[in-house]
Amino acid sequence: MPHFTPRRLTLALGLALGLAAAPAFAAEADVAFTAQAAHGELNLVHGSDRITIGFITPNTVRVHALPHGQSSPASIVIDPKARPAALTEVKADTTGDVTTLSTSAAALRWDARNGSLQFSDAAGHVLLTQHGLGALANGTLKLDHGRGDPLYGIGGYNATEDASAGLLRSGTQTITAGEQGHAGAPLVWSTAGYGVLVDTVGGKFTLDDGRIAASDTSRRDLDYYLIAGAPKQIFAEVAKLSGHTPLFPKWAMGFTNSQWGIDEKELLQIVDAYRARHIPIDNFTLDFDWKDWGNDWGEFTWNTTKFPDGPGGKLKQMLDARGIKLTGIMKPRVHVDTIEGREAAEKGYFLKGNKPAKDYFSGKLVREIDFANPQARTWFFDHMKTAFQSGMVGWWNDEADNVGIDTQHLDMQRAIYDGQRAISNQRVWSISRNFYLGAQRYAYGMWSGDIHTGFASMAGQRARMLSAIDVGAMQWGMDTGGFTAGTPTPENYARWVQFGAFVPVFRVHGDSSQKRQPWVYGPTAEKAAADAIRLRYSLIPYIYSYEDQRRHSGVGLVRPLTFDWPNDPKVRNDVASWMFGDSLLVSPVVEQGQTAKTIYLPAGQWTDWFTGKRYAGGQDVTLPIDARSWSDIPLFVRAGAIIPTQPVMDHVGQKPVTQLEVEVFPADTRTQFDYYDDDGNSYDYEHAAYFRQSLAVQRRDDGVRFETGAVTGSFRPALRFYLLKIHGSAAGAVDGDGRPMKFFADPDSLQDSQGEGWASGRDRYGEVTWVRVAAGATRSVRVSPKR
């Protein structure tokens, strides 16, 4: 075994390794290790202390420091089902004092002469370098990286915090879930090609130019992961470690109206008004009003004065007939002078040190439940069962973020997720007011807290959303329209709904004196808002397919531009635009009275969704903005896009979808979209009860080739056809699997037919070829140009 002392580190050697000169680590320099590489893992030993280092995936290395050889349990960050283990397909080589472990994606180089650990990508580019591993025994991690590398992650912003710093992170950053819309994770990553995930609840990162340091972590046996890859690869690895997200129900892809200050009569009136106007909506969320708050079992039971038909299930039946799901608020505390409060006290379910305090709503004394206690979690959901069984299908978990415990909201939702899954196959839906990595395992969405109305607050939500996504909070939403500080202007409301239509969780909400229905803000705002909602509903097949993709890839529907263009310095801190799936770039209007907007389009070819105008990427473009009727949304289609759409319905699943219209924008490189569907409500997809089919397109010298792949999964939807709208040229001929397809004189004739075929013509994008092919079949379609 090589034996070394890090005293041998010299400035000359540091320069030879391409490292900047750094101050000596005196305390660390006295540590001497023996090292051994076996079974794809490197073990360093110093006395009773041990450090294990090894690949657990081709992209990810785990480093675990074991003071006195002792290990503690993983924190809530790491998925218990992940069970990281050493990867066996690792090449190991020892030459002199240097031991190298490598995979197809990354390499780890241990130099016994100077005690350095280098983490490199597959091309040999050094990503991270660690000196003085002896400091790990004291809970301190220091990693050197390239100067100027942009750093992201760690945490976002709360509801009132200045978000002008955007997405980039520097200086000392607290690792916390925070409160009021904050999202946090012990994760820092760079578009330079690496990520660092520390298994801790709490602590801090210190980011200097060229160094990442972690300290004050929750585990003495420091356990962390080095990840190599582009941003999407980094988040795929983070999902493998911290857990994948279960699917939300399909109705959650639609629109939610949340309201404080309501009763059963008004609820039905509002729902009927949506239906009469054919403004789509799927979910109505009730605030305090639904509960008999403060009376015996009132934290969990209906207020029968306001909602007389709630407990017996009649209200659910009336809403089911209207295609509306009902969800309700939950609080983390109970009143102490109630049956349930006395029971919680007797069983020790209250949070220790949380003294009784007067509730702002009831005026009575309450205490917080200790959701870290498994018995308390079970008890809590046991009392929620009656509300669930009488019609509540989702949960708005409020205010568990103000007791200074990073995992309180997480564990509250864990109580609901585990409890509901134990008694029902119906999918869990929730939103909570903060986030800590690991929460996503429990059907956990988040919203940005009690935000103000107004254009400035609306504009600030962009950085809040994208920074939350940068720590893994992929299912994000906000109180569209603003929660506090009065009533939004009609323009503010309309523009905000347009913004909300392009975020993962789409909902409106206001405080107790506010209504957020589109018609409240006048006919101009109503039309602009309703059109945005309808556009969202036309994209449900596209959006729902990204539910499936997020579950597998760890990357959600919305992502910052850095995820797709990591090497473009102009998008490093861009919060004005984001990708909505792989194919759409959106940049909502967030300024009052704006008449023109300049937008940066990254590399590629882009088409304006509404006008059909084409733009080359890598430049700023300026669009005229409608400041009178607020009818426009800056929305661009990326070359290679495959976007399935469906007829707009009043709610998701109102009618069977037998045909999807697929907007296709061929590029010279092959692109693929995996269309996904299932029953939308159950967890049967976990047992392969789904429908997944790949759709792929490429423009070639001989025309456009479109392919549908083999179907996976046992679910069979009502879908019979894809109506492809292949943009860019009118066809001279179309064949399927080498045989000519039937030609129709116009698209209407094709639509009226009962089978496959094609037609050509024009639409707002220019020349287009319509091709109707059977869904579920493996096909190869060639669209040949006119000669």
PDB file of C-alpha atoms in Angstrom, residues 399-657:
ATOM      1  CA  GLU A 399     -47.405  27.177   7.595  1.00  0.00           C
ATOM      2  CA  ALA A 400     -45.208  24.255   8.679  1.00  0.00           C
ATOM      3  CA  ASP A 401     -42.231  26.412   7.747  1.00  0.00           C
ATOM      4  CA  ASN A 402     -42.075  28.737  10.731  1.00  0.00           C
ATOM      5  CA  VAL A 403     -40.690  26.504  13.506  1.00  0.00           C
ATOM      6  CA  GLY A 404     -37.104  26.464  12.260  1.00  0.00           C
ATOM      7  CA  ILE A 405     -37.089  22.801  11.229  1.00  0.00           C
ATOM      8  CA  ASP A 406     -35.996  22.161   7.664  1.00  0.00           C
ATOM      9  CA  THR A 407     -37.951  18.928   7.359  1.00  0.00           C
ATOM     10  CA  GLN A 408     -41.227  19.889   9.067  1.00  0.00           C
ATOM     11  CA  HIS A 409     -43.144  20.508   5.819  1.00  0.00           C
ATOM     12  CA  LEU A 410     -41.480  17.471   4.245  1.00  0.00           C
ATOM     13  CA  ASP A 411     -42.520  15.210   7.095  1.00  0.00           C
ATOM     14  CA  MET A 412     -46.046  16.658   7.153  1.00  0.00           C
ATOM     15  CA  GLN A 413     -46.459  15.727   3.511  1.00  0.00           C
ATOM     16  CA  ARG A 414     -44.782  12.391   4.215  1.00  0.00           C
ATOM     17  CA  ALA A 415     -47.575  11.687   6.709  1.00  0.00           C
ATOM     18  CA  ILE A 416     -50.171  12.352   4.029  1.00  0.00           C
ATOM     19  CA  TYR A 417     -48.380  10.480   1.254  1.00  0.00           C
ATOM     20  CA  ASP A 418     -47.683   7.363   3.282  1.00  0.00           C
ATOM     21  CA  GLY A 419     -51.135   7.462   4.849  1.00  0.00           C
ATOM     22  CA  GLN A 420     -53.078   7.876   1.626  1.00  0.00           C
ATOM     23  CA  ARG A 421     -51.039   5.272  -0.230  1.00  0.00           C
ATOM     24  CA  ALA A 422     -51.755   2.791   2.556  1.00  0.00           C
ATOM     25  CA  ILE A 423     -55.525   3.008   2.019  1.00  0.00           C
ATOM     26  CA  SER A 424     -55.964   4.072  -1.602  1.00  0.00           C
ATOM     27  CA  ASN A 425     -54.591   3.668  -5.118  1.00  0.00           C
ATOM     28  CA  GLN A 426     -55.588   7.268  -5.869  1.00  0.00           C
ATOM     29  CA  ARG A 427     -52.608   9.543  -6.562  1.00  0.00           C
ATOM     30  CA  VAL A 428     -51.529  12.027  -3.927  1.00  0.00           C
ATOM     31  CA  TRP A 429     -51.409  15.733  -4.745  1.00  0.00           C
ATOM     32  CA  SER A 430     -50.040  18.451  -2.505  1.00  0.00           C
ATOM     33  CA  ILE A 431     -48.423  21.856  -2.409  1.00  0.00           C
ATOM     34  CA  SER A 432     -46.336  23.180   0.474  1.00  0.00           C
ATOM     35  CA  ARG A 433     -44.694  26.511   1.316  1.00  0.00           C
ATOM     36  CA  ASN A 434     -41.042  25.471   1.254  1.00  0.00           C
ATOM     37  CA  PHE A 435     -38.870  22.632   0.001  1.00  0.00           C
ATOM     38  CA  TYR A 436     -35.874  20.552   1.039  1.00  0.00           C
ATOM     39  CA  LEU A 437     -34.343  17.985  -1.267  1.00  0.00           C
ATOM     40  CA  GLY A 438     -35.906  14.578  -0.666  1.00  0.00           C
ATOM     41  CA  ALA A 439     -39.422  16.017  -0.361  1.00  0.00           C
ATOM     42  CA  GLN A 440     -40.103  15.253  -4.027  1.00  0.00           C
ATOM     43  CA  ARG A 441     -40.460  11.558  -3.139  1.00  0.00           C
ATOM     44  CA  TYR A 442     -43.788  12.308  -1.434  1.00  0.00           C
ATOM     45  CA  ALA A 443     -45.821  13.876  -4.291  1.00  0.00           C
ATOM     46  CA  TYR A 444     -44.623  17.270  -3.127  1.00  0.00           C
ATOM     47  CA  GLY A 445     -45.286  20.464  -5.004  1.00  0.00           C
ATOM     48  CA  MET A 446     -44.412  23.873  -3.622  1.00  0.00           C
ATOM     49  CA  TRP A 447     -45.615  27.407  -4.051  1.00  0.00           C
ATOM     50  CA  SER A 448     -43.770  30.656  -3.562  1.00  0.00           C
ATOM     51  CA  GLY A 449     -45.472  31.822  -0.369  1.00  0.00           C
ATOM     52  CA  ASP A 450     -47.603  34.850   0.484  1.00  0.00           C
ATOM     53  CA  ILE A 451     -46.475  37.128  -2.322  1.00  0.00           C
ATOM     54  CA  HIS A 452     -47.693  40.657  -3.061  1.00  0.00           C
ATOM     55  CA  THR A 453     -49.772  41.744  -5.994  1.00  0.00           C
ATOM     56  CA  GLY A 454     -48.301  44.054  -8.627  1.00  0.00           C
ATOM     57  CA  PHE A 455     -45.923  43.873 -11.568  1.00  0.00           C
ATOM     58  CA  ALA A 456     -42.748  43.944  -9.472  1.00  0.00           C
ATOM     59  CA  SER A 457     -43.860  40.945  -7.443  1.00  0.00           C
ATOM     60  CA  MET A 458     -44.911  39.113 -10.592  1.00  0.00           C
ATOM     61  CA  ALA A 459     -41.538  39.762 -12.248  1.00  0.00           C
ATOM     62  CA  GLY A 460     -39.753  38.464  -9.141  1.00  0.00           C
ATOM     63  CA  GLN A 461     -41.491  35.094  -9.414  1.00  0.00           C
ATOM     64  CA  ARG A 462     -39.301  34.185 -12.391  1.00  0.00           C
ATOM     65  CA  ALA A 463     -36.115  34.039 -10.299  1.00  0.00           C
ATOM     66  CA  ARG A 464     -38.018  32.304  -7.501  1.00  0.00           C
ATOM     67  CA  MET A 465     -39.255  29.576  -9.806  1.00  0.00           C
ATOM     68  CA  LEU A 466     -36.010  28.947 -11.658  1.00  0.00           C
ATOM     69  CA  SER A 467     -33.856  28.986  -8.508  1.00  0.00           C
ATOM     70  CA  ALA A 468     -36.246  26.483  -6.891  1.00  0.00           C
ATOM     71  CA  ILE A 469     -35.910  24.237  -9.941  1.00  0.00           C
ATOM     72  CA  ASP A 470     -32.125  24.630  -9.622  1.00  0.00           C
ATOM     73  CA  VAL A 471     -32.314  22.745  -6.296  1.00  0.00           C
ATOM     74  CA  GLY A 472     -34.701  20.044  -7.531  1.00  0.00           C
ATOM     75  CA  ALA A 473     -38.117  21.554  -6.683  1.00  0.00           C
ATOM     76  CA  MET A 474     -39.497  20.732 -10.129  1.00  0.00           C
ATOM     77  CA  GLN A 475     -43.207  20.956  -9.235  1.00  0.00           C
ATOM     78  CA  TRP A 476     -43.459  24.670  -8.513  1.00  0.00           C
ATOM     79  CA  GLY A 477     -46.337  27.143  -8.513  1.00  0.00           C
ATOM     80  CA  MET A 478     -47.378  30.524  -7.144  1.00  0.00           C
ATOM     81  CA  ASP A 479     -50.382  32.552  -6.011  1.00  0.00           C
ATOM     82  CA  THR A 480     -51.063  33.880  -9.495  1.00  0.00           C
ATOM     83  CA  GLY A 481     -52.461  37.385  -9.140  1.00  0.00           C
ATOM     84  CA  GLY A 482     -50.666  37.831  -5.821  1.00  0.00           C
ATOM     85  CA  PHE A 483     -51.896  37.019  -2.335  1.00  0.00           C
ATOM     86  CA  THR A 484     -51.421  40.216  -0.312  1.00  0.00           C
ATOM     87  CA  ALA A 485     -51.370  43.991  -0.811  1.00  0.00           C
ATOM     88  CA  GLY A 486     -54.677  44.425  -2.550  1.00  0.00           C
ATOM     89  CA  THR A 487     -56.181  43.797  -5.956  1.00  0.00           C
ATOM     90  CA  PRO A 488     -54.126  43.395  -9.127  1.00  0.00           C
ATOM     91  CA  THR A 489     -55.002  45.675 -12.002  1.00  0.00           C
ATOM     92  CA  PRO A 490     -56.734  43.991 -14.950  1.00  0.00           C
ATOM     93  CA  GLU A 491     -53.486  44.173 -16.916  1.00  0.00           C
ATOM     94  CA  ASN A 492     -51.457  42.716 -14.042  1.00  0.00           C
ATOM     95  CA  TYR A 493     -53.978  39.889 -13.622  1.00  0.00           C
ATOM     96  CA  ALA A 494     -54.087  39.048 -17.335  1.00  0.00           C
ATOM     97  CA  ARG A 495     -50.307  39.054 -17.716  1.00  0.00           C
ATOM     98  CA  TRP A 496     -49.901  37.006 -14.544  1.00  0.00           C
ATOM     99  CA  VAL A 497     -52.294  34.303 -15.737  1.00  0.00           C
ATOM    100  CA  GLN A 498     -50.315  34.127 -18.985  1.00  0.00           C
ATOM    101  CA  PHE A 499     -47.184  33.647 -16.883  1.00  0.00           C
ATOM    102  CA  GLY A 500     -48.941  31.033 -14.739  1.00  0.00           C
ATOM    103  CA  ALA A 501     -49.997  29.031 -17.775  1.00  0.00           C
ATOM    104  CA  PHE A 502     -46.305  28.215 -18.321  1.00  0.00           C
ATOM    105  CA  VAL A 503     -45.312  27.024 -14.855  1.00  0.00           C
ATOM    106  CA  PRO A 504     -45.641  23.458 -13.528  1.00  0.00           C
ATOM    107  CA  VAL A 505     -48.470  24.105 -11.010  1.00  0.00           C
ATOM    108  CA  PHE A 506     -50.993  26.571 -12.462  1.00  0.00           C
ATOM    109  CA  ARG A 507     -53.222  28.239  -9.873  1.00  0.00           C
ATOM    110  CA  VAL A 508     -54.680  31.591  -8.785  1.00  0.00           C
ATOM    111  CA  HIS A 509     -55.211  32.719  -5.197  1.00  0.00           C
ATOM    112  CA  GLY A 510     -55.863  35.822  -3.115  1.00  0.00           C
ATOM    113  CA  ASP A 511     -56.468  36.656   0.517  1.00  0.00           C
ATOM    114  CA  SER A 512     -59.863  36.573   2.259  1.00  0.00           C
ATOM    115  CA  SER A 513     -61.260  39.665   0.553  1.00  0.00           C
ATOM    116  CA  GLN A 514     -60.031  38.823  -2.944  1.00  0.00           C
ATOM    117  CA  LYS A 515     -61.500  36.929  -5.888  1.00  0.00           C
ATOM    118  CA  ARG A 516     -59.266  35.659  -8.666  1.00  0.00           C
ATOM    119  CA  GLN A 517     -61.750  34.514 -11.321  1.00  0.00           C
ATOM    120  CA  PRO A 518     -60.979  35.958 -14.803  1.00  0.00           C
ATOM    121  CA  TRP A 519     -64.337  37.733 -15.221  1.00  0.00           C
ATOM    122  CA  VAL A 520     -63.757  39.769 -12.035  1.00  0.00           C
ATOM    123  CA  TYR A 521     -61.182  41.860 -13.937  1.00  0.00           C
ATOM    124  CA  GLY A 522     -63.302  42.971 -16.873  1.00  0.00           C
ATOM    125  CA  PRO A 523     -63.826  41.628 -20.411  1.00  0.00           C
ATOM    126  CA  THR A 524     -60.369  42.492 -21.773  1.00  0.00           C
ATOM    127  CA  ALA A 525     -58.524  40.751 -18.938  1.00  0.00           C
ATOM    128  CA  GLU A 526     -61.008  37.884 -18.994  1.00  0.00           C
ATOM    129  CA  LYS A 527     -60.359  37.181 -22.672  1.00  0.00           C
ATOM    130  CA  ALA A 528     -56.573  37.378 -22.320  1.00  0.00           C
ATOM    131  CA  ALA A 529     -56.590  35.132 -19.245  1.00  0.00           C
ATOM    132  CA  ALA A 530     -59.098  32.670 -20.690  1.00  0.00           C
ATOM    133  CA  ASP A 531     -57.098  32.358 -23.918  1.00  0.00           C
ATOM    134  CA  ALA A 532     -53.969  31.549 -21.893  1.00  0.00           C
ATOM    135  CA  ILE A 533     -55.833  28.909 -19.890  1.00  0.00           C
ATOM    136  CA  ARG A 534     -57.202  27.378 -23.096  1.00  0.00           C
ATOM    137  CA  LEU A 535     -53.715  27.315 -24.615  1.00  0.00           C
ATOM    138  CA  ARG A 536     -52.508  25.445 -21.528  1.00  0.00           C
ATOM    139  CA  TYR A 537     -55.295  22.892 -21.969  1.00  0.00           C
ATOM    140  CA  SER A 538     -54.483  22.351 -25.635  1.00  0.00           C
ATOM    141  CA  LEU A 539     -50.965  21.388 -24.513  1.00  0.00           C
ATOM    142  CA  ILE A 540     -52.064  18.809 -21.906  1.00  0.00           C
ATOM    143  CA  PRO A 541     -50.671  15.825 -23.902  1.00  0.00           C
ATOM    144  CA  TYR A 542     -47.316  17.600 -24.173  1.00  0.00           C
ATOM    145  CA  ILE A 543     -47.337  18.639 -20.504  1.00  0.00           C
ATOM    146  CA  TYR A 544     -48.393  15.234 -19.177  1.00  0.00           C
ATOM    147  CA  SER A 545     -45.666  13.498 -21.152  1.00  0.00           C
ATOM    148  CA  TYR A 546     -43.175  15.605 -19.165  1.00  0.00           C
ATOM    149  CA  GLU A 547     -44.703  14.285 -15.937  1.00  0.00           C
ATOM    150  CA  ASP A 548     -43.462  10.897 -17.072  1.00  0.00           C
ATOM    151  CA  GLN A 549     -40.123  12.252 -18.259  1.00  0.00           C
ATOM    152  CA  ARG A 550     -39.520  14.004 -14.929  1.00  0.00           C
ATOM    153  CA  ARG A 551     -40.229  10.775 -13.052  1.00  0.00           C
ATOM    154  CA  HIS A 552     -37.474   9.025 -14.994  1.00  0.00           C
ATOM    155  CA  SER A 553     -34.999  11.812 -15.769  1.00  0.00           C
ATOM    156  CA  GLY A 554     -35.223  14.023 -12.686  1.00  0.00           C
ATOM    157  CA  VAL A 555     -35.755  17.074 -14.940  1.00  0.00           C
ATOM    158  CA  GLY A 556     -39.173  18.683 -14.996  1.00  0.00           C
ATOM    159  CA  LEU A 557     -41.425  20.480 -17.449  1.00  0.00           C
ATOM    160  CA  VAL A 558     -39.820  23.876 -16.735  1.00  0.00           C
ATOM    161  CA  ARG A 559     -36.059  24.380 -16.717  1.00  0.00           C
ATOM    162  CA  PRO A 560     -33.678  27.358 -16.927  1.00  0.00           C
ATOM    163  CA  LEU A 561     -31.978  27.952 -20.259  1.00  0.00           C
ATOM    164  CA  THR A 562     -28.696  26.800 -18.683  1.00  0.00           C
ATOM    165  CA  PHE A 563     -29.992  23.222 -18.788  1.00  0.00           C
ATOM    166  CA  ASP A 564     -29.946  23.198 -22.598  1.00  0.00           C
ATOM    167  CA  TRP A 565     -27.212  25.773 -23.323  1.00  0.00           C
ATOM    168  CA  PRO A 566     -24.710  25.321 -20.467  1.00  0.00           C
ATOM    169  CA  ASN A 567     -21.855  26.893 -22.424  1.00  0.00           C
ATOM    170  CA  ASP A 568     -23.664  30.069 -23.472  1.00  0.00           C
ATOM    171  CA  PRO A 569     -22.544  32.886 -21.124  1.00  0.00           C
ATOM    172  CA  LYS A 570     -25.590  34.980 -22.092  1.00  0.00           C
ATOM    173  CA  VAL A 571     -27.990  32.566 -20.371  1.00  0.00           C
ATOM    174  CA  ARG A 572     -25.957  32.108 -17.179  1.00  0.00           C
ATOM    175  CA  ASN A 573     -28.272  34.320 -15.181  1.00  0.00           C
ATOM    176  CA  ASP A 574     -31.248  34.656 -17.514  1.00  0.00           C
ATOM    177  CA  VAL A 575     -34.554  34.588 -15.636  1.00  0.00           C
ATOM    178  CA  ALA A 576     -36.567  36.370 -18.337  1.00  0.00           C
ATOM    179  CA  SER A 577     -37.080  33.192 -20.373  1.00  0.00           C
ATOM    180  CA  TRP A 578     -37.201  29.467 -19.752  1.00  0.00           C
ATOM    181  CA  MET A 579     -37.856  26.227 -21.536  1.00  0.00           C
ATOM    182  CA  PHE A 580     -41.322  24.698 -21.248  1.00  0.00           C
ATOM    183  CA  GLY A 581     -40.404  21.157 -22.154  1.00  0.00           C
ATOM    184  CA  ASP A 582     -37.752  20.593 -24.776  1.00  0.00           C
ATOM    185  CA  SER A 583     -39.552  22.428 -27.570  1.00  0.00           C
ATOM    186  CA  LEU A 584     -40.996  25.709 -26.268  1.00  0.00           C
ATOM    187  CA  LEU A 585     -39.235  28.835 -24.968  1.00  0.00           C
ATOM    188  CA  VAL A 586     -41.473  31.310 -23.156  1.00  0.00           C
ATOM    189  CA  SER A 587     -40.725  34.830 -21.949  1.00  0.00           C
ATOM    190  CA  PRO A 588     -43.905  36.290 -20.377  1.00  0.00           C
ATOM    191  CA  VAL A 589     -44.607  40.011 -20.283  1.00  0.00           C
ATOM    192  CA  VAL A 590     -44.014  41.258 -16.715  1.00  0.00           C
ATOM    193  CA  GLU A 591     -43.851  45.044 -17.185  1.00  0.00           C
ATOM    194  CA  GLN A 592     -46.821  47.375 -17.055  1.00  0.00           C
ATOM    195  CA  GLY A 593     -47.737  49.010 -20.347  1.00  0.00           C
ATOM    196  CA  GLN A 594     -44.890  47.368 -22.243  1.00  0.00           C
ATOM    197  CA  THR A 595     -45.034  47.953 -26.018  1.00  0.00           C
ATOM    198  CA  ALA A 596     -41.860  46.108 -27.055  1.00  0.00           C
ATOM    199  CA  LYS A 597     -39.799  43.341 -25.503  1.00  0.00           C
ATOM    200  CA  THR A 598     -36.259  42.237 -26.315  1.00  0.00           C
ATOM    201  CA  ILE A 599     -35.618  38.534 -25.802  1.00  0.00           C
ATOM    202  CA  TYR A 600     -32.421  36.548 -26.163  1.00  0.00           C
ATOM    203  CA  LEU A 601     -32.864  33.369 -28.198  1.00  0.00           C
ATOM    204  CA  PRO A 602     -30.093  30.790 -27.687  1.00  0.00           C
ATOM    205  CA  ALA A 603     -28.434  28.912 -30.529  1.00  0.00           C
ATOM    206  CA  GLY A 604     -30.738  27.152 -32.969  1.00  0.00           C
ATOM    207  CA  GLN A 605     -33.675  28.042 -35.163  1.00  0.00           C
ATOM    208  CA  TRP A 606     -36.832  29.461 -33.617  1.00  0.00           C
ATOM    209  CA  THR A 607     -40.400  30.106 -34.786  1.00  0.00           C
ATOM    210  CA  ASP A 608     -42.874  32.462 -33.137  1.00  0.00           C
ATOM    211  CA  TRP A 609     -45.772  30.265 -31.972  1.00  0.00           C
ATOM    212  CA  PHE A 610     -48.405  32.876 -32.761  1.00  0.00           C
ATOM    213  CA  THR A 611     -47.125  34.603 -35.902  1.00  0.00           C
ATOM    214  CA  GLY A 612     -44.994  31.931 -37.556  1.00  0.00           C
ATOM    215  CA  LYS A 613     -42.074  34.323 -37.990  1.00  0.00           C
ATOM    216  CA  ARG A 614     -38.688  32.580 -37.976  1.00  0.00           C
ATOM    217  CA  TYR A 615     -35.585  33.683 -36.110  1.00  0.00           C
ATOM    218  CA  ALA A 616     -32.001  32.528 -36.010  1.00  0.00           C
ATOM    219  CA  GLY A 617     -30.775  31.910 -32.473  1.00  0.00           C
ATOM    220  CA  GLY A 618     -27.731  33.318 -30.735  1.00  0.00           C
ATOM    221  CA  GLN A 619     -29.113  36.844 -30.814  1.00  0.00           C
ATOM    222  CA  ASP A 620     -31.538  39.282 -29.232  1.00  0.00           C
ATOM    223  CA  VAL A 621     -34.870  39.752 -30.965  1.00  0.00           C
ATOM    224  CA  THR A 622     -37.385  42.488 -30.275  1.00  0.00           C
ATOM    225  CA  LEU A 623     -41.116  41.791 -30.414  1.00  0.00           C
ATOM    226  CA  PRO A 624     -43.957  44.313 -30.473  1.00  0.00           C
ATOM    227  CA  ILE A 625     -46.159  43.875 -27.395  1.00  0.00           C
ATOM    228  CA  ASP A 626     -49.905  44.454 -27.286  1.00  0.00           C
ATOM    229  CA  ALA A 627     -50.338  46.994 -24.486  1.00  0.00           C
ATOM    230  CA  ARG A 628     -54.078  47.454 -25.143  1.00  0.00           C
ATOM    231  CA  SER A 629     -55.652  44.013 -25.071  1.00  0.00           C
ATOM    232  CA  TRP A 630     -52.706  42.047 -23.586  1.00  0.00           C
ATOM    233  CA  SER A 631     -53.398  39.306 -26.104  1.00  0.00           C
ATOM    234  CA  ASP A 632     -49.842  38.117 -26.766  1.00  0.00           C
ATOM    235  CA  ILE A 633     -47.390  35.787 -25.033  1.00  0.00           C
ATOM    236  CA  PRO A 634     -43.802  35.704 -26.314  1.00  0.00           C
ATOM    237  CA  LEU A 635     -43.560  31.999 -27.124  1.00  0.00           C
ATOM    238  CA  PHE A 636     -41.098  30.334 -29.489  1.00  0.00           C
ATOM    239  CA  VAL A 637     -40.877  26.862 -30.996  1.00  0.00           C
ATOM    240  CA  ARG A 638     -37.464  25.230 -31.195  1.00  0.00           C
ATOM    241  CA  ALA A 639     -36.375  23.578 -34.445  1.00  0.00           C
ATOM    242  CA  GLY A 640     -36.943  19.841 -34.195  1.00  0.00           C
ATOM    243  CA  ALA A 641     -40.048  20.305 -32.021  1.00  0.00           C
ATOM    244  CA  ILE A 642     -42.684  17.584 -31.767  1.00  0.00           C
ATOM    245  CA  ILE A 643     -45.636  18.995 -29.825  1.00  0.00           C
ATOM    246  CA  PRO A 644     -48.808  16.911 -29.380  1.00  0.00           C
ATOM    247  CA  THR A 645     -51.980  18.939 -28.775  1.00  0.00           C
ATOM    248  CA  GLN A 646     -55.614  18.082 -28.166  1.00  0.00           C
ATOM    249  CA  PRO A 647     -58.980  19.844 -28.427  1.00  0.00           C
ATOM    250  CA  VAL A 648     -59.585  22.276 -25.569  1.00  0.00           C
ATOM    251  CA  MET A 649     -61.985  20.866 -23.000  1.00  0.00           C
ATOM    252  CA  ASP A 650     -63.666  22.318 -19.935  1.00  0.00           C
ATOM    253  CA  HIS A 651     -61.627  19.925 -17.788  1.00  0.00           C
ATOM    254  CA  VAL A 652     -59.067  17.183 -18.254  1.00  0.00           C
ATOM    255  CA  GLY A 653     -60.723  13.963 -19.413  1.00  0.00           C
ATOM    256  CA  GLN A 654     -64.070  15.554 -20.248  1.00  0.00           C
ATOM    257  CA  LYS A 655     -64.111  13.566 -23.518  1.00  0.00           C
ATOM    258  CA  PRO A 656     -62.000  10.688 -24.808  1.00  0.00           C
ATOM    259  CA  VAL A 657     -59.117  11.894 -26.973  1.00  0.00           C
TER     260      VAL A 657
END
